[in-house]
């Protein structure tokens, strides 16, 4: 049965869904309001410099490989990626530096040596985070959430029976605090809450599964930079027959008595049997599904954090830095209190510095580096971002100068800044949040918007706002879920 499918948005979730449905033989059109594919995964160029503007960390690459395999292609032919020997270099204000090696044993040895934590404790934690991942992945990552079958499945019952293993009733920080003696190590593992824009002092300990993805399964980097991934998915989609219409915002989803009839673009009706939305659900209900009552319950939860990013063109290289570097705040608890309770930015924020030219040498001219300097900031609730940028730029520079013993200002030859306002206006992400709702409550995972509403036939939802959490992998997982649901409903 060949279906006409309209996809709204060419973010990662939209592109992956387009590929999956086109290889099944459906006629797929993607409508994208901007001029290019990728959504939050973007790039920026200035003279001989290039920056990835969105995601920088690539985990669970198999989910992307799978899309190429479905199309009978090999991902490595178009977008090679390599495992990282050092995933992240961590700098603390007291002078401690920890290299998080990609090899788990090397990492364990490094933290034991630097922090004095017993190697066995770290090894047990990594084993535990793998067990938690194995118990939860089929339900929470790949499971269909509004289906009773998920909750009576043996996978769910197995996880439910072992709930005591999942650290559901303690916070990430509480669980890490009990587990480790070293404050440095607690902070290092607490940091994984920020991978889905959450607060380690509130999010359930179950989120310690995120460490497993990076420390046991590994982190990777594409040979040609992150944006190449979006570009290659776009090219793959075209090769399998998907049609793209850029600068074509969808104005409305057309329904008749609860059945999808198509979409309206540029004032015209475009008929389709199915519509898949990769749009943040807030804007979807506000603008495109105006006949449906606004589902307030999904917006009661806290939003995930947003970001303030400085893209700096540097006129020198810094051999002491790696691809991913983190300069920790000296008061982590205060940083999160500011982010979530006060919707502000602390005086001493944790700084993440990503330099893709460490791997992709052509991303900066010889003798230079392309710095992507990011701090987590609260969702946009109308803060005075211009003065926040001015103040924070100074704290970031002071911190980097202090820890690196240099004067970074002297080496910045160009600067572009992004904040929650641009993230919201460019990708229609509500309040500029990077990962949809936060996972700050024990029940966040159960409160996510379903990928399909039983009362609307032919409409499916993908992307970060319906699979809140870890960015690219979960957006890819959402498209896999929707593909399975469509197969179940139509064939
Ligand atoms: C600075 C930053 C850093 C990040 N770091 C990481 C990281 O290291 N690792 C990671 O895994 N994730 C990271 N993320 C998160 C990751 O980028 C997102 O989770 C993911 O890209 C979201 O994809 P999506 O499918 O939800 O769609 P989005 O990227 O949100 O795209 C939605 C698309 O829909 C389009 N659209 C909206 N409304 C309409 C309409 N009416 N008509 C047509 N088109 C429309 C938009 O223009 C957009 O292109 C980061 C994000 C940012 C911004």
XYZ file of C-alpha atoms and ligand atoms in Angstrom:
544
model
C 0.000 0.000 0.000
C 1.641 3.231 -1.167
C 0.840 6.213 1.037
C 1.343 9.941 0.468
C 3.307 11.232 3.436
C 3.929 14.862 4.420
C 6.708 15.492 6.926
C 6.874 18.849 8.688
C 10.444 19.832 9.527
C 13.820 18.615 8.274
C 15.403 18.198 11.729
C 17.055 14.870 12.570
C 13.708 13.260 13.472
C 12.091 14.462 10.231
C 14.991 13.334 8.023
C 15.176 9.893 9.644
C 11.411 9.392 9.296
C 11.555 10.460 5.642
C 14.228 7.856 4.886
C 12.404 5.086 6.738
C 9.109 5.683 4.938
C 10.627 6.242 1.490
C 12.511 2.931 1.617
C 9.165 1.271 2.347
C 7.945 2.647 -0.980
C 5.812 5.590 0.172
C 5.741 8.983 -1.582
C 7.351 11.344 0.924
C 7.550 15.152 0.879
C 9.391 17.121 3.570
C 8.309 20.731 4.166
C 10.914 22.858 5.921
C 10.367 26.486 6.859
C 14.088 27.374 6.735
C 16.401 27.178 3.733
C 18.326 24.048 4.752
C 18.063 20.635 6.408
C 19.279 19.772 9.926
C 17.165 21.949 12.261
C 19.211 22.453 15.434
C 22.115 20.651 13.765
C 23.579 23.516 11.757
C 26.831 25.096 10.676
C 28.373 28.548 10.439
C 31.226 29.819 8.282
C 33.436 32.913 8.505
C 36.410 33.288 6.174
C 38.385 30.000 6.480
C 36.630 28.986 9.693
C 33.679 26.599 10.029
C 31.705 25.754 13.173
C 29.061 23.138 13.923
C 26.460 25.301 15.612
C 24.368 22.656 17.394
C 25.163 19.118 18.557
C 28.830 18.275 19.011
C 28.753 14.906 20.743
C 27.873 11.828 18.728
C 26.838 8.660 20.597
C 24.947 5.496 19.564
C 26.034 5.819 15.902
C 24.325 2.482 15.114
C 20.984 4.294 15.050
C 22.221 6.404 12.159
C 24.017 3.493 10.444
C 20.686 1.672 10.475
C 19.196 4.278 8.116
C 21.911 3.651 5.536
C 21.528 -0.119 5.909
C 17.778 0.199 5.241
C 18.668 1.947 1.979
C 21.234 -0.759 1.121
C 24.112 1.652 1.549
C 27.124 1.905 3.825
C 27.358 4.937 6.061
C 31.137 4.859 6.082
C 31.194 5.623 2.362
C 29.527 9.008 2.881
C 30.008 9.958 6.531
C 32.923 8.227 8.235
C 33.216 8.629 11.979
C 35.845 7.504 14.462
C 35.783 6.665 18.180
C 37.445 9.291 20.370
C 40.581 8.321 22.308
C 39.931 11.131 24.781
C 36.225 11.868 25.001
C 36.447 14.939 27.235
C 39.154 16.801 29.089
C 37.863 18.082 32.439
C 39.402 21.118 34.146
C 38.614 22.015 37.761
C 39.256 25.343 39.472
C 41.668 23.723 41.978
C 43.998 22.729 39.125
C 42.914 19.102 38.756
C 42.690 17.888 35.145
C 41.042 14.583 34.216
C 41.211 13.022 30.775
C 38.101 10.933 30.178
C 39.665 8.292 27.931
C 37.433 6.421 25.493
C 38.838 3.126 26.733
C 36.901 2.343 29.948
C 39.865 0.776 31.776
C 42.133 3.686 30.879
C 39.450 6.100 32.144
C 39.050 4.146 35.387
C 42.817 4.173 35.901
C 42.985 7.942 35.217
C 40.243 8.855 37.712
C 41.642 6.506 40.360
C 45.066 8.067 39.998
C 43.894 11.681 39.904
C 41.096 11.612 42.485
C 42.132 8.751 44.767
C 38.735 7.046 44.202
C 39.003 3.257 44.292
C 39.140 1.824 40.758
C 36.725 -0.953 41.756
C 34.029 1.581 42.667
C 34.232 3.291 39.308
C 34.238 -0.053 37.502
C 31.147 -1.196 39.478
C 29.370 2.058 38.630
C 30.001 1.640 34.901
C 28.716 -1.946 35.116
C 25.639 -0.716 36.966
C 24.927 1.983 34.424
C 25.091 -0.669 31.673
C 22.620 -2.866 33.604
C 20.245 0.057 34.050
C 20.464 0.817 30.317
C 19.790 -2.822 29.393
C 16.760 -2.881 31.679
C 15.244 0.390 30.454
C 16.164 0.830 26.778
C 13.369 -1.230 25.188
C 10.730 0.465 27.301
C 11.904 4.055 27.625
C 13.984 4.579 24.477
C 12.377 2.340 21.869
C 8.981 1.631 23.470
C 5.631 2.939 22.255
C 4.404 4.993 25.154
C 0.653 5.261 24.735
C 0.226 1.601 24.084
C -1.001 -0.742 26.776
C 1.111 -3.479 25.201
C 4.296 -1.679 26.339
C 3.138 -1.745 29.946
C 2.124 -5.383 29.968
C 5.162 -6.513 28.000
C 7.731 -8.806 29.598
C 10.355 -6.056 29.080
C 8.333 -3.579 31.147
C 7.533 -6.125 33.840
C 11.203 -7.098 34.038
C 12.180 -3.439 34.536
C 9.333 -2.891 37.032
C 10.346 -5.931 39.087
C 13.890 -4.630 39.288
C 12.906 -1.041 40.055
C 15.194 -1.138 43.107
C 18.145 -1.397 40.695
C 17.112 1.725 38.771
C 17.812 4.400 41.421
C 14.367 5.816 40.685
C 13.843 7.198 44.156
C 17.124 9.027 44.621
C 18.442 11.945 42.618
C 21.406 11.499 40.298
C 23.491 13.574 42.657
C 22.282 11.679 45.740
C 23.137 8.329 44.118
C 26.573 9.552 42.977
C 27.287 11.165 46.349
C 26.637 7.865 48.137
C 28.713 5.944 45.614
C 31.881 8.032 45.405
C 34.138 9.759 47.923
C 35.688 12.147 45.427
C 33.802 15.439 44.899
C 35.522 15.747 41.520
C 34.126 12.438 40.354
C 30.630 13.148 41.685
C 30.634 16.387 39.666
C 31.917 14.584 36.576
C 29.103 12.020 36.650
C 26.439 14.557 37.754
C 27.251 16.474 34.577
C 25.432 13.835 32.481
C 22.119 15.354 33.625
C 22.934 18.257 31.322
C 22.923 15.888 28.326
C 19.172 16.169 28.407
C 19.028 19.660 29.863
C 18.159 18.508 33.388
C 19.249 19.156 36.959
C 21.314 16.410 38.696
C 20.022 17.618 42.084
C 16.443 16.803 41.011
C 16.582 14.273 38.150
C 16.209 10.604 39.157
C 19.325 8.469 39.575
C 18.114 6.357 36.636
C 19.626 9.021 34.375
C 23.015 7.656 35.397
C 22.424 5.364 32.381
C 23.768 8.224 30.250
C 27.303 7.530 31.502
C 27.000 4.083 29.937
C 26.493 5.521 26.467
C 29.688 7.531 26.639
C 31.983 5.470 28.861
C 31.049 1.913 27.859
C 29.742 2.327 24.307
C 32.014 5.231 23.343
C 31.747 8.685 21.836
C 32.504 9.320 18.190
C 33.211 12.161 15.841
C 32.491 12.393 12.110
C 35.596 12.953 9.992
C 33.998 15.977 8.335
C 32.240 17.462 11.363
C 28.770 17.109 12.862
C 26.840 18.990 10.223
C 28.015 16.413 7.702
C 25.649 13.951 9.422
C 22.583 16.084 8.676
C 23.823 16.776 5.182
C 24.370 13.070 4.497
C 20.938 12.115 5.847
C 19.473 14.746 3.539
C 21.414 13.357 0.539
C 20.410 9.798 1.463
C 16.768 10.864 1.696
C 16.994 12.366 -1.786
C 18.593 9.210 -3.163
C 15.705 7.099 -1.839
C 13.213 9.418 -3.510
C 12.172 11.953 -0.863
C 11.098 15.380 -2.167
C 12.112 18.473 -0.168
C 10.443 21.864 -0.197
C 12.537 24.454 1.651
C 11.361 27.873 2.796
C 7.933 26.314 2.896
C 6.393 26.592 6.355
C 3.389 24.392 6.959
C 0.537 26.671 8.050
C -1.979 24.087 9.214
C -2.558 20.360 9.461
C -5.861 19.572 7.769
C -8.193 17.220 9.593
C -11.676 15.997 8.887
C -13.485 14.318 11.775
C -10.243 13.223 13.377
C -8.659 11.980 10.133
C -5.642 13.651 8.522
C -6.348 15.006 5.047
C -3.101 16.864 4.359
C -1.359 20.133 5.101
C -1.777 23.736 4.062
C 1.299 25.451 2.619
C 1.409 28.871 0.984
C -2.371 28.972 1.253
C -2.766 25.756 -0.772
C -3.997 22.327 0.271
C -1.468 19.520 -0.174
C -3.296 16.226 0.223
C -1.663 13.397 2.123
C -2.617 10.180 3.883
C -0.162 10.669 6.718
C 1.472 13.649 8.372
C 4.589 13.320 10.521
C 5.462 16.348 12.597
C 9.050 17.068 13.674
C 7.898 20.410 15.102
C 8.142 21.227 18.814
C 4.709 20.222 20.142
C 4.108 23.663 21.668
C 4.177 25.354 18.247
C 2.424 22.399 16.672
C -0.656 22.819 18.875
C -0.470 26.610 18.938
C -0.202 27.138 15.172
C -0.864 23.978 13.177
C -3.493 22.067 15.121
C -5.669 24.935 16.249
C -8.886 22.851 16.159
C -7.569 20.524 18.850
C -7.701 21.634 22.511
C -4.238 22.652 23.719
C -2.924 19.722 25.835
C -1.771 21.757 28.846
C -0.575 18.707 30.764
C 2.533 18.372 28.590
C 3.561 21.938 29.362
C 3.285 21.710 33.140
C 6.693 20.058 33.318
C 9.855 22.156 33.482
C 11.500 22.761 30.132
C 15.062 21.613 29.573
C 17.870 24.144 29.515
C 18.868 26.253 26.563
C 22.348 27.472 25.618
C 24.426 30.589 25.139
C 27.145 29.941 22.607
C 30.100 32.057 21.533
C 31.650 31.014 18.230
C 35.165 32.420 18.387
C 37.701 32.411 15.560
C 41.065 32.059 17.335
C 44.339 33.139 15.771
C 46.458 30.556 17.590
C 46.314 26.910 18.604
C 46.088 25.518 22.153
C 47.839 22.130 22.267
C 46.714 21.610 25.887
C 43.060 21.383 24.735
C 41.134 18.475 23.211
C 38.092 18.220 20.937
C 35.720 18.418 23.958
C 36.755 20.331 27.084
C 34.813 21.150 30.239
C 35.789 23.836 32.746
C 33.733 23.067 35.825
C 31.996 25.605 38.041
C 33.364 25.727 41.578
C 29.760 25.738 42.867
C 27.734 23.262 40.832
C 24.694 23.249 43.122
C 24.412 27.040 42.824
C 24.746 26.806 39.039
C 21.663 24.551 38.867
C 19.739 26.588 41.445
C 20.232 29.572 39.196
C 19.281 27.651 36.045
C 16.073 26.076 37.293
C 14.843 27.997 40.349
C 15.909 31.527 39.476
C 16.000 31.172 35.667
C 19.379 32.869 35.764
C 23.069 32.264 35.112
C 25.532 31.813 37.951
C 28.607 34.003 38.425
C 30.765 30.957 37.721
C 29.081 28.802 35.071
C 30.536 25.537 33.782
C 32.068 26.215 30.376
C 32.024 23.659 27.577
C 34.603 24.264 24.853
C 34.370 22.272 21.622
C 37.072 22.658 18.966
C 36.200 20.641 15.851
C 39.415 21.754 14.113
C 41.272 19.383 16.481
C 39.853 16.577 14.291
C 38.670 18.321 11.124
C 41.805 20.317 10.409
C 40.209 22.252 7.576
C 37.653 23.784 9.986
C 40.246 26.487 10.823
C 43.182 27.970 8.922
C 46.667 26.752 9.818
C 47.709 28.181 13.158
C 44.118 28.923 14.207
C 41.248 27.121 15.974
C 37.439 27.337 15.816
C 36.131 27.623 19.376
C 32.528 26.797 20.240
C 32.177 28.037 23.805
C 28.881 27.087 25.395
C 27.237 27.440 28.773
C 23.890 26.030 29.837
C 21.334 28.773 30.357
C 17.688 28.667 31.458
C 14.801 28.472 29.048
C 13.833 31.878 27.656
C 11.248 33.473 29.916
C 12.019 37.033 28.854
C 15.407 37.573 30.532
C 17.496 40.523 29.372
C 19.728 38.387 27.174
C 21.851 41.256 25.868
C 23.070 42.159 29.329
C 23.357 38.470 30.287
C 25.619 37.951 27.266
C 27.797 40.897 28.247
C 28.152 39.722 31.839
C 28.635 36.056 30.994
C 31.182 36.695 28.263
C 33.322 38.297 30.958
C 32.912 35.401 33.433
C 33.776 32.894 30.716
C 36.889 34.781 29.667
C 38.006 35.191 33.282
C 37.552 31.484 33.896
C 39.410 30.385 30.781
C 42.229 32.870 31.441
C 42.509 31.689 35.037
C 42.604 27.986 34.233
C 44.600 28.110 31.007
C 46.964 30.825 32.239
C 46.507 32.883 29.102
C 44.659 35.906 27.782
C 42.065 34.461 25.394
C 40.782 37.930 24.447
C 43.955 38.698 22.588
C 43.417 35.738 20.278
C 39.729 36.143 19.344
C 39.571 37.615 15.860
C 35.845 37.157 15.251
C 32.791 36.421 17.385
C 29.240 35.282 16.685
C 26.849 34.730 19.626
C 23.653 32.685 19.866
C 21.242 32.595 22.771
C 17.802 31.076 23.498
C 16.095 33.768 21.424
C 17.790 32.717 18.145
C 17.441 29.014 18.970
C 13.694 29.561 19.398
C 13.141 31.716 16.309
C 15.320 29.640 13.989
C 14.001 26.172 14.883
C 10.690 26.919 16.632
C 11.871 25.345 19.833
C 9.607 26.537 22.664
C 11.545 28.850 25.018
C 14.727 27.877 23.146
C 15.014 24.583 25.072
C 17.449 22.166 23.489
C 15.786 18.912 24.526
C 12.039 19.523 24.972
C 10.897 18.982 28.567
C 13.485 18.333 31.250
C 13.680 15.005 33.091
C 13.725 16.604 36.512
C 11.035 14.430 38.040
C 10.841 10.696 38.647
C 7.792 10.536 36.407
C 9.056 12.713 33.534
C 9.646 9.671 31.363
C 5.992 8.653 31.767
C 4.656 12.118 30.986
C 6.018 12.435 27.505
C 3.758 13.239 24.596
C 2.899 10.070 22.627
C 4.227 9.505 19.100
C 0.650 8.966 17.946
C -2.679 10.112 19.383
C -5.370 7.479 19.253
C -7.985 10.172 18.515
C -6.271 11.516 15.365
C -5.796 9.059 12.537
C -2.799 9.582 10.270
C -0.833 12.009 12.462
C 2.504 11.040 14.052
C 5.022 12.970 16.148
C 8.822 12.713 16.141
C 11.796 14.716 17.421
C 13.144 16.067 20.671
C 9.895 17.440 22.089
C 8.138 14.041 22.053
C 11.209 12.075 23.131
C 12.663 14.470 25.682
C 16.254 13.682 26.430
C 19.512 12.909 24.819
C 19.321 14.758 21.530
C 20.206 12.955 18.333
C 19.880 9.322 19.527
C 16.410 9.899 20.942
C 15.235 11.818 17.867
C 16.392 8.851 15.770
C 14.653 6.464 18.168
C 11.413 8.445 17.828
C 11.444 7.959 14.047
C 11.965 4.233 14.530
C 8.971 4.069 16.879
C 6.791 5.970 14.397
C 7.875 3.715 11.548
C 6.805 0.687 13.612
C 3.488 2.317 14.531
C 2.722 3.137 10.897
C 3.534 -0.454 9.876
C 1.234 -1.690 12.611
C -1.619 0.670 11.626
C -1.426 0.362 7.848
C 0.034 -2.956 6.732
C 23.613 24.298 20.856
C 23.074 22.889 20.857
C 23.886 21.855 21.299
C 23.401 20.547 21.294
N 24.251 19.516 21.644
C 23.870 18.232 21.439
C 24.830 17.158 21.502
O 26.022 17.379 21.734
N 24.393 15.883 21.277
C 23.081 15.617 20.970
O 22.744 14.441 20.759
N 22.164 16.614 20.871
C 22.530 17.906 21.080
N 21.644 18.934 20.902
C 20.211 18.596 20.703
C 19.930 18.161 19.283
O 20.443 19.105 18.393
C 18.421 18.072 19.117
O 17.896 17.171 20.091
C 18.012 17.539 17.749
O 18.818 18.072 16.725
C 16.552 17.923 17.557
O 16.061 17.373 16.358
P 14.511 17.372 16.034
O 14.243 16.223 15.126
O 13.723 17.464 17.278
O 14.262 18.687 15.177
P 14.765 20.193 15.248
O 16.233 20.218 15.114
O 14.142 20.892 16.381
O 14.164 20.701 13.885
C 12.795 20.994 13.690
C 12.669 21.527 12.279
O 11.303 21.827 12.009
C 11.248 23.028 11.263
N 9.919 23.602 11.424
C 9.344 24.070 12.567
N 8.091 24.489 12.321
C 7.855 24.281 11.002
C 6.731 24.495 10.141
N 5.580 25.014 10.594
N 6.845 24.158 8.833
C 7.997 23.623 8.354
N 9.092 23.418 9.108
C 9.015 23.714 10.425
C 12.359 23.876 11.859
O 12.774 24.900 10.998
C 13.453 22.830 12.063
O 14.295 22.688 10.948
C 22.069 20.260 20.881
C 21.262 21.313 20.429
C 21.757 22.612 20.391
C 20.887 23.729 19.857
